[in-house]
Amino acid sequence: MVNWTKKARACWSSILGFFMVLFSPALAMASEANLVLPELAAEQSKLLMMGLVVCVLGMLFGLYQYRKVKKYPAHKSMLDVAETIYETCKTYLIQQGKFLLILFVFIGLCIAFYFGYLQHTGMNGVLFILMWTIIGMMGSYLVAWYGIRMNTVANSRTAFAGLEVKPNKVFGIAIDAGMSIGVLLVSVELIIMLIILLFVPRELAGASFIGFAIGESLGASALRIAGGIFTKIADIGSDLMKIVFGIKEDDPRNPGVIADCTGDNAGDSIGPTADGFETYGVTGVALVTFIVLAVAPALQTTLLTWIFTMRILMIITSVVAFYINKGLTQAKYGNSQDMDFEKPLTNLVWITSILSIAVTYIVSYYMLGPVSNAAPELQSMWVVLATIISCGTLGAAIIPEFTKIFTSPKSAHTEEVVKASREGGASLNILSGLVAGNFSAFWIGMVFLVLMFIAYVASGYGLESIMIYPSIFAFGLVAFGMLGMGPVTIAVDSYGPVTDNAQSIYELSLIETIPKVDKQIEKEFGFKPDFDRAKHYLEANDGAGNTFKATAKPVLIGTAVVGATTMIFSLILVIKNVLGVQPESILTLLNPYTLFGFICGGAVIYWFAGASTQAVTTGAYRAVEYIKRNIKLDTNSQKAATENSKEVVKICTQYAQAGMFNIFIGIFSFALAFACLSAPVNGATPVALFVSYLISIAIFGLFQAVFMANAGGAWDNGKKIVEVDLKEKGTDLHDATVVGDTVGDPFKDTTAVALNPIIKFTTLFGLLAMEIAISPAFSNIAPYVGIGFLLIALIFVWRTFYRMRIEKEM
């Protein structure tokens, strides 16, 4: 912990030093960038400065929660396992950090070329924008590091709390850890964005927002892809041993178990934490960009201040809701030995949503309403704006309810998976999961339709008088409203890896086999342990964790899609301003380039789904091959050899990095290729190719992600029903559900979750790529460059299979 703190402190000191060097009066003389933010009034600046204080307090709350969790007791055997997991995670994350620096080179060259060569921004200005890109990337990376440290502190304490026969304590430790991550993450994000908004020179603030968002999107995309591949290679390699050798869950003799625990953090902690950080920033940048490009200049500062104030207040509402829910949970379950772990998580989501909506209307009234100093045009629309943003806040509570219909252990669809498996084995198990995934994509699609339709109708009540394309601004506000519950959404998502690791740590600690351990615990910790109840609590809590990991995915994916809509229309406005054409004249289904773009976007999404799953398949094959050859079940040793466990981690890391590199370079090259091929060489009609490509990426990505995430959730909790409710471990039914779970692993935790940052990265980087392509100094050669990048993309598409496939046995 000391080494980690020193490294983090040194890293931030370096960044701060770089910031102070570049942030000098000379910078104000840099050339103009595309997005020039308006100057805030003194009163607006003062309000947002108070917001900075709230964000700092939010960070302190997160650190307070960390210290609180760390003070909970745990047996040394469990603490040792948790520290082993953390050390393995740390090694993995250091390797990923080095890899991120390589990927940054590609993005950095594009940013330098656009701002330095095409926009004629001075050297200081280019370096300044690149600095914000690095800060964005490092932000995603460092909050991910904090996420694994928090979770690996909480996992052993949660495991030990199960022995106390206090299920409320088991729940409390995991949710304390989740809230620590969620509130700290959002607070750090807002501090950085407020610094740009308040202190960066206006002519560079817009470009700095774009650079920051691209950097955090780069970090999140890489960590999500690699983490998703790593965790599912390890998970499948570990799970299949239960069938092959008939051993128990998390058997310490299985060399794949430590890699699986590391993967729980690499995929379910590092990835979601970086993803949540990026989601908050990119959606905010989408709205900032739209406001600067589409809203009447006199109203821009008021709307910018309003949306940032809304997000700052949501830190407060999330913390207040957390304590309200904590009190209610304590009152109901404080002395109970039975607990429905899903119930308090559901309550937390709904309390936060209702409280946030109430605060939204109250504060909007005082900031924009008749009693405010806002322009008359805004005073008549405070209800409209509050209603639109509340659609998203309500959606962040409704979408998890629809997700639970298909993934909860109590849902009819999950029970159907178990029923089908009893007679039809793994075959009908898989088919039932596919049915659940398909149905969930339909119903959640309908939820998004209703939310966006309400926002569209509301936008017709006056917004057209202050901006162009008001419905698109409304869609962006819906996404921003979903993120109003960001701290809680991330908290219930982070709850999952803690509960998953806790169950594994219990088994790996071999605590039941330690001589006279019950007397030792009673003497040192003051209670008599109940091993049977502890295992039941941890398994049931893991089921709740699975469910709420599933519920967070559609919310984050939804914000990516709805927020991407706003960014795409910001791109359309850039095209309109640069080319001087009416978008309606080229963005039409009668333009063949529009259809070409739709087809290309769908093709790339399905390639990505195949490529990410292929990396898991090949890596898992290698892991299973190694584990089967090296597992030792016929010796007196109760644990796997450390060297064997390290080798499995090495296999997972190798295929995670290879898969991530191939996929990321493919995504990057496709974005540049289709943007350059859309350059207006002989007329503006080709521009529709890239715009429709981005729309297609968002829509295909939404439904593919929801389908795969919820199918995987149904398979996962189908297995949990057999283990916890039916208590039929080791049976043919259990084997069938294990097979289904291994199919669902890459569905829900590799491909589905990575589509979220992929959509945002493609859209955000696409804005920069398209501006490069349509620049007068570059547009004539852009198609040739586009062909080159298309060939590069196709080479990496080829590599994702032919360099990752399972080779024939000699």
mmCIF file of N, CA and C in Angstrom, residues 431-517:
data_model
loop_
_atom_site.group_PDB
_atom_site.id
_atom_site.type_symbol
_atom_site.label_atom_id
_atom_site.label_comp_id
_atom_site.label_asym_id
_atom_site.label_seq_id
_atom_site.Cartn_x
_atom_site.Cartn_y
_atom_site.Cartn_z
ATOM 1 N N LEU A 431 -29.560 -22.855 -25.199
ATOM 2 C CA LEU A 431 -30.679 -22.301 -25.973
ATOM 3 C C LEU A 431 -31.571 -21.413 -25.106
ATOM 4 N N SER A 432 -31.824 -21.815 -23.875
ATOM 5 C CA SER A 432 -32.659 -21.006 -22.984
ATOM 6 C C SER A 432 -32.000 -19.673 -22.658
ATOM 7 N N GLY A 433 -30.692 -19.681 -22.482
ATOM 8 C CA GLY A 433 -29.975 -18.430 -22.242
ATOM 9 C C GLY A 433 -30.038 -17.502 -23.438
ATOM 10 N N LEU A 434 -29.928 -18.062 -24.650
ATOM 11 C CA LEU A 434 -30.045 -17.245 -25.859
ATOM 12 C C LEU A 434 -31.433 -16.609 -25.954
ATOM 13 N N VAL A 435 -32.450 -17.355 -25.562
ATOM 14 C CA VAL A 435 -33.819 -16.819 -25.561
ATOM 15 C C VAL A 435 -33.914 -15.637 -24.602
ATOM 16 N N ALA A 436 -33.370 -15.801 -23.389
ATOM 17 C CA ALA A 436 -33.414 -14.712 -22.403
ATOM 18 C C ALA A 436 -32.704 -13.477 -22.931
ATOM 19 N N GLY A 437 -31.543 -13.666 -23.564
ATOM 20 C CA GLY A 437 -30.802 -12.534 -24.112
ATOM 21 C C GLY A 437 -31.563 -11.808 -25.200
ATOM 22 N N ASN A 438 -32.192 -12.565 -26.086
ATOM 23 C CA ASN A 438 -32.945 -11.949 -27.182
ATOM 24 C C ASN A 438 -34.165 -11.179 -26.666
ATOM 25 N N PHE A 439 -34.905 -11.797 -25.763
ATOM 26 C CA PHE A 439 -36.074 -11.108 -25.213
ATOM 27 C C PHE A 439 -35.654 -9.835 -24.452
ATOM 28 N N SER A 440 -34.547 -9.921 -23.722
ATOM 29 C CA SER A 440 -34.106 -8.756 -22.954
ATOM 30 C C SER A 440 -33.721 -7.610 -23.878
ATOM 31 N N ALA A 441 -33.098 -7.923 -25.012
ATOM 32 C CA ALA A 441 -32.724 -6.867 -25.959
ATOM 33 C C ALA A 441 -33.972 -6.149 -26.474
ATOM 34 N N PHE A 442 -35.043 -6.908 -26.707
ATOM 35 C CA PHE A 442 -36.293 -6.282 -27.160
ATOM 36 C C PHE A 442 -36.849 -5.344 -26.097
ATOM 37 N N TRP A 443 -37.026 -5.831 -24.872
ATOM 38 C CA TRP A 443 -37.689 -5.043 -23.842
ATOM 39 C C TRP A 443 -36.857 -3.843 -23.404
ATOM 40 N N ILE A 444 -35.559 -4.020 -23.280
ATOM 41 C CA ILE A 444 -34.729 -2.873 -22.896
ATOM 42 C C ILE A 444 -34.656 -1.860 -24.036
ATOM 43 N N GLY A 445 -34.687 -2.366 -25.275
ATOM 44 C CA GLY A 445 -34.797 -1.456 -26.422
ATOM 45 C C GLY A 445 -36.066 -0.625 -26.338
ATOM 46 N N MET A 446 -37.168 -1.251 -25.920
ATOM 47 C CA MET A 446 -38.426 -0.516 -25.763
ATOM 48 C C MET A 446 -38.330 0.543 -24.659
ATOM 49 N N VAL A 447 -37.611 0.214 -23.591
ATOM 50 C CA VAL A 447 -37.437 1.190 -22.504
ATOM 51 C C VAL A 447 -36.688 2.421 -23.022
ATOM 52 N N PHE A 448 -35.600 2.185 -23.761
ATOM 53 C CA PHE A 448 -34.860 3.312 -24.333
ATOM 54 C C PHE A 448 -35.739 4.124 -25.287
ATOM 55 N N LEU A 449 -36.557 3.435 -26.061
ATOM 56 C CA LEU A 449 -37.450 4.128 -26.988
ATOM 57 C C LEU A 449 -38.394 5.056 -26.229
ATOM 58 N N VAL A 450 -39.002 4.557 -25.159
ATOM 59 C CA VAL A 450 -39.957 5.361 -24.391
ATOM 60 C C VAL A 450 -39.257 6.564 -23.762
ATOM 61 N N LEU A 451 -38.084 6.345 -23.149
ATOM 62 C CA LEU A 451 -37.358 7.443 -22.526
ATOM 63 C C LEU A 451 -36.992 8.519 -23.539
ATOM 64 N N MET A 452 -36.495 8.098 -24.688
ATOM 65 C CA MET A 452 -36.087 9.064 -25.704
ATOM 66 C C MET A 452 -37.293 9.736 -26.353
ATOM 67 N N PHE A 453 -38.410 9.012 -26.467
ATOM 68 C CA PHE A 453 -39.624 9.614 -27.033
ATOM 69 C C PHE A 453 -40.166 10.703 -26.100
ATOM 70 N N ILE A 454 -40.166 10.419 -24.790
ATOM 71 C CA ILE A 454 -40.624 11.438 -23.835
ATOM 72 C C ILE A 454 -39.726 12.673 -23.925
ATOM 73 N N ALA A 455 -38.412 12.446 -24.014
ATOM 74 C CA ALA A 455 -37.479 13.568 -24.138
ATOM 75 C C ALA A 455 -37.727 14.338 -25.435
ATOM 76 N N TYR A 456 -38.005 13.615 -26.509
ATOM 77 C CA TYR A 456 -38.276 14.260 -27.793
ATOM 78 C C TYR A 456 -39.531 15.130 -27.718
ATOM 79 N N VAL A 457 -40.591 14.594 -27.115
ATOM 80 C CA VAL A 457 -41.832 15.367 -26.984
ATOM 81 C C VAL A 457 -41.598 16.607 -26.124
ATOM 82 N N ALA A 458 -40.892 16.425 -25.009
ATOM 83 C CA ALA A 458 -40.629 17.557 -24.119
ATOM 84 C C ALA A 458 -39.795 18.627 -24.812
ATOM 85 N N SER A 459 -38.866 18.204 -25.685
ATOM 86 C CA SER A 459 -38.006 19.179 -26.367
ATOM 87 C C SER A 459 -38.789 20.080 -27.309
ATOM 88 N N GLY A 460 -39.999 19.663 -27.663
ATOM 89 C CA GLY A 460 -40.828 20.476 -28.546
ATOM 90 C C GLY A 460 -41.486 21.654 -27.853
ATOM 91 N N TYR A 461 -41.347 21.745 -26.533
ATOM 92 C CA TYR A 461 -41.975 22.833 -25.780
ATOM 93 C C TYR A 461 -40.992 23.977 -25.540
ATOM 94 N N GLY A 462 -40.479 24.546 -26.629
ATOM 95 C CA GLY A 462 -39.715 25.785 -26.527
ATOM 96 C C GLY A 462 -38.231 25.703 -26.775
ATOM 97 N N LEU A 463 -37.629 24.500 -26.750
ATOM 98 C CA LEU A 463 -36.181 24.430 -26.927
ATOM 99 C C LEU A 463 -35.734 24.895 -28.308
ATOM 100 N N GLU A 464 -36.621 24.760 -29.305
ATOM 101 C CA GLU A 464 -36.229 25.162 -30.662
ATOM 102 C C GLU A 464 -35.955 26.659 -30.764
ATOM 103 N N SER A 465 -36.424 27.432 -29.792
ATOM 104 C CA SER A 465 -36.210 28.883 -29.837
ATOM 105 C C SER A 465 -34.803 29.272 -29.397
ATOM 106 N N ILE A 466 -34.081 28.356 -28.754
ATOM 107 C CA ILE A 466 -32.751 28.706 -28.253
ATOM 108 C C ILE A 466 -31.640 27.860 -28.859
ATOM 109 N N MET A 467 -31.988 26.846 -29.659
ATOM 110 C CA MET A 467 -30.956 25.982 -30.239
ATOM 111 C C MET A 467 -31.472 25.318 -31.497
ATOM 112 N N ILE A 468 -30.540 24.794 -32.275
ATOM 113 C CA ILE A 468 -30.934 23.959 -33.396
ATOM 114 C C ILE A 468 -30.893 22.501 -32.948
ATOM 115 N N TYR A 469 -31.681 21.667 -33.605
ATOM 116 C CA TYR A 469 -31.776 20.242 -33.260
ATOM 117 C C TYR A 469 -32.045 20.031 -31.768
ATOM 118 N N PRO A 470 -33.121 20.586 -31.223
ATOM 119 C CA PRO A 470 -33.377 20.474 -29.773
ATOM 120 C C PRO A 470 -33.578 19.047 -29.298
ATOM 121 N N SER A 471 -34.131 18.182 -30.165
ATOM 122 C CA SER A 471 -34.357 16.798 -29.731
ATOM 123 C C SER A 471 -33.040 16.089 -29.450
ATOM 124 N N ILE A 472 -31.988 16.448 -30.186
ATOM 125 C CA ILE A 472 -30.692 15.804 -29.970
ATOM 126 C C ILE A 472 -30.096 16.252 -28.641
ATOM 127 N N PHE A 473 -30.261 17.532 -28.319
ATOM 128 C CA PHE A 473 -29.826 17.998 -27.000
ATOM 129 C C PHE A 473 -30.581 17.253 -25.904
ATOM 130 N N ALA A 474 -31.871 17.010 -26.140
ATOM 131 C CA ALA A 474 -32.687 16.280 -25.164
ATOM 132 C C ALA A 474 -32.163 14.864 -24.973
ATOM 133 N N PHE A 475 -31.748 14.213 -26.062
ATOM 134 C CA PHE A 475 -31.204 12.857 -25.940
ATOM 135 C C PHE A 475 -29.929 12.879 -25.101
ATOM 136 N N GLY A 476 -29.091 13.900 -25.299
ATOM 137 C CA GLY A 476 -27.885 14.017 -24.493
ATOM 138 C C GLY A 476 -28.196 14.219 -23.025
ATOM 139 N N LEU A 477 -29.252 14.988 -22.741
ATOM 140 C CA LEU A 477 -29.647 15.194 -21.348
ATOM 141 C C LEU A 477 -30.160 13.904 -20.718
ATOM 142 N N VAL A 478 -30.812 13.049 -21.500
ATOM 143 C CA VAL A 478 -31.257 11.753 -20.978
ATOM 144 C C VAL A 478 -30.044 10.939 -20.528
ATOM 145 N N ALA A 479 -29.007 10.903 -21.365
ATOM 146 C CA ALA A 479 -27.786 10.172 -20.991
ATOM 147 C C ALA A 479 -27.153 10.790 -19.759
ATOM 148 N N PHE A 480 -27.130 12.119 -19.709
ATOM 149 C CA PHE A 480 -26.549 12.799 -18.553
ATOM 150 C C PHE A 480 -27.370 12.527 -17.297
ATOM 151 N N GLY A 481 -28.690 12.416 -17.461
ATOM 152 C CA GLY A 481 -29.562 12.083 -16.337
ATOM 153 C C GLY A 481 -29.294 10.690 -15.803
ATOM 154 N N MET A 482 -29.032 9.737 -16.714
ATOM 155 C CA MET A 482 -28.668 8.385 -16.270
ATOM 156 C C MET A 482 -27.412 8.427 -15.406
ATOM 157 N N LEU A 483 -26.499 9.302 -15.794
ATOM 158 C CA LEU A 483 -25.241 9.395 -15.058
ATOM 159 C C LEU A 483 -25.386 10.193 -13.773
ATOM 160 N N GLY A 484 -26.551 10.827 -13.569
ATOM 161 C CA GLY A 484 -26.798 11.494 -12.301
ATOM 162 C C GLY A 484 -26.728 10.524 -11.144
ATOM 163 N N MET A 485 -27.013 9.252 -11.437
ATOM 164 C CA MET A 485 -26.899 8.201 -10.417
ATOM 165 C C MET A 485 -25.570 7.457 -10.535
ATOM 166 N N GLY A 486 -24.604 8.103 -11.208
ATOM 167 C CA GLY A 486 -23.324 7.451 -11.462
ATOM 168 C C GLY A 486 -22.668 6.831 -10.248
ATOM 169 N N PRO A 487 -22.562 7.547 -9.113
ATOM 170 C CA PRO A 487 -21.910 6.933 -7.950
ATOM 171 C C PRO A 487 -22.578 5.637 -7.492
ATOM 172 N N VAL A 488 -23.918 5.606 -7.524
ATOM 173 C CA VAL A 488 -24.636 4.410 -7.074
ATOM 174 C C VAL A 488 -24.578 3.308 -8.131
ATOM 175 N N THR A 489 -24.712 3.671 -9.401
ATOM 176 C CA THR A 489 -24.616 2.679 -10.475
ATOM 177 C C THR A 489 -23.266 1.966 -10.425
ATOM 178 N N ILE A 490 -22.198 2.737 -10.240
ATOM 179 C CA ILE A 490 -20.864 2.149 -10.156
ATOM 180 C C ILE A 490 -20.709 1.358 -8.852
ATOM 181 N N ALA A 491 -21.347 1.835 -7.780
ATOM 182 C CA ALA A 491 -21.251 1.142 -6.489
ATOM 183 C C ALA A 491 -21.855 -0.251 -6.560
ATOM 184 N N VAL A 492 -23.066 -0.381 -7.154
ATOM 185 C CA VAL A 492 -23.696 -1.702 -7.215
ATOM 186 C C VAL A 492 -22.976 -2.596 -8.221
ATOM 187 N N ASP A 493 -22.317 -1.989 -9.220
ATOM 188 C CA ASP A 493 -21.503 -2.763 -10.153
ATOM 189 C C ASP A 493 -20.247 -3.274 -9.447
ATOM 190 N N SER A 494 -19.601 -2.409 -8.655
ATOM 191 C CA SER A 494 -18.376 -2.797 -7.931
ATOM 192 C C SER A 494 -18.665 -3.771 -6.795
ATOM 193 N N TYR A 495 -19.916 -3.840 -6.359
ATOM 194 C CA TYR A 495 -20.329 -4.802 -5.336
ATOM 195 C C TYR A 495 -20.021 -6.237 -5.794
ATOM 196 N N GLY A 496 -20.208 -6.491 -7.098
ATOM 197 C CA GLY A 496 -20.070 -7.841 -7.649
ATOM 198 C C GLY A 496 -18.700 -8.464 -7.498
ATOM 199 N N PRO A 497 -17.618 -7.787 -7.930
ATOM 200 C CA PRO A 497 -16.299 -8.419 -7.790
ATOM 201 C C PRO A 497 -15.899 -8.672 -6.346
ATOM 202 N N VAL A 498 -16.389 -7.845 -5.405
ATOM 203 C CA VAL A 498 -16.100 -8.094 -3.983
ATOM 204 C C VAL A 498 -16.741 -9.401 -3.539
ATOM 205 N N THR A 499 -18.026 -9.589 -3.873
ATOM 206 C CA THR A 499 -18.726 -10.803 -3.443
ATOM 207 C C THR A 499 -18.173 -12.039 -4.136
ATOM 208 N N ASP A 500 -17.775 -11.884 -5.411
ATOM 209 C CA ASP A 500 -17.210 -13.013 -6.154
ATOM 210 C C ASP A 500 -15.887 -13.442 -5.532
ATOM 211 N N ASN A 501 -15.015 -12.467 -5.267
ATOM 212 C CA ASN A 501 -13.725 -12.768 -4.635
ATOM 213 C C ASN A 501 -13.893 -13.316 -3.228
ATOM 214 N N ALA A 502 -14.898 -12.810 -2.491
ATOM 215 C CA ALA A 502 -15.097 -13.246 -1.104
ATOM 216 C C ALA A 502 -15.360 -14.747 -1.041
ATOM 217 N N GLN A 503 -16.192 -15.231 -1.965
ATOM 218 C CA GLN A 503 -16.492 -16.660 -1.995
ATOM 219 C C GLN A 503 -15.224 -17.464 -2.299
ATOM 220 N N SER A 504 -14.423 -16.973 -3.241
ATOM 221 C CA SER A 504 -13.188 -17.679 -3.599
ATOM 222 C C SER A 504 -12.187 -17.657 -2.447
ATOM 223 N N ILE A 505 -12.075 -16.521 -1.785
ATOM 224 C CA ILE A 505 -11.114 -16.403 -0.684
ATOM 225 C C ILE A 505 -11.465 -17.359 0.445
ATOM 226 N N TYR A 506 -12.749 -17.523 0.700
ATOM 227 C CA TYR A 506 -13.164 -18.452 1.760
ATOM 228 C C TYR A 506 -12.600 -19.849 1.477
ATOM 229 N N GLU A 507 -12.733 -20.308 0.222
ATOM 230 C CA GLU A 507 -12.259 -21.647 -0.125
ATOM 231 C C GLU A 507 -10.732 -21.704 -0.137
ATOM 232 N N LEU A 508 -10.099 -20.684 -0.729
ATOM 233 C CA LEU A 508 -8.649 -20.705 -0.871
ATOM 234 C C LEU A 508 -7.927 -20.592 0.465
ATOM 235 N N SER A 509 -8.564 -19.966 1.448
ATOM 236 C CA SER A 509 -7.927 -19.811 2.759
ATOM 237 C C SER A 509 -7.821 -21.126 3.517
ATOM 238 N N LEU A 510 -8.640 -22.122 3.106
ATOM 239 C CA LEU A 510 -8.674 -23.418 3.803
ATOM 240 C C LEU A 510 -8.923 -23.238 5.301
ATOM 241 N N ILE A 511 -9.748 -22.244 5.617
ATOM 242 C CA ILE A 511 -9.924 -21.881 7.024
ATOM 243 C C ILE A 511 -10.550 -23.004 7.844
ATOM 244 N N GLU A 512 -11.367 -23.821 7.201
ATOM 245 C CA GLU A 512 -12.030 -24.907 7.940
ATOM 246 C C GLU A 512 -11.057 -26.010 8.336
ATOM 247 N N THR A 513 -9.915 -26.089 7.632
ATOM 248 C CA THR A 513 -8.962 -27.172 7.900
ATOM 249 C C THR A 513 -7.885 -26.763 8.909
ATOM 250 N N ILE A 514 -7.861 -25.491 9.289
ATOM 251 C CA ILE A 514 -6.841 -25.031 10.246
ATOM 252 C C ILE A 514 -7.171 -25.607 11.629
ATOM 253 N N PRO A 515 -6.214 -26.267 12.292
ATOM 254 C CA PRO A 515 -6.491 -26.881 13.602
ATOM 255 C C PRO A 515 -6.983 -25.854 14.631
ATOM 256 N N LYS A 516 -8.087 -26.215 15.287
ATOM 257 C CA LYS A 516 -8.679 -25.401 16.361
ATOM 258 C C LYS A 516 -8.952 -23.951 15.942
ATOM 259 N N VAL A 517 -9.282 -23.762 14.682
ATOM 260 C CA VAL A 517 -9.503 -22.404 14.199
ATOM 261 C C VAL A 517 -10.738 -21.769 14.833
#
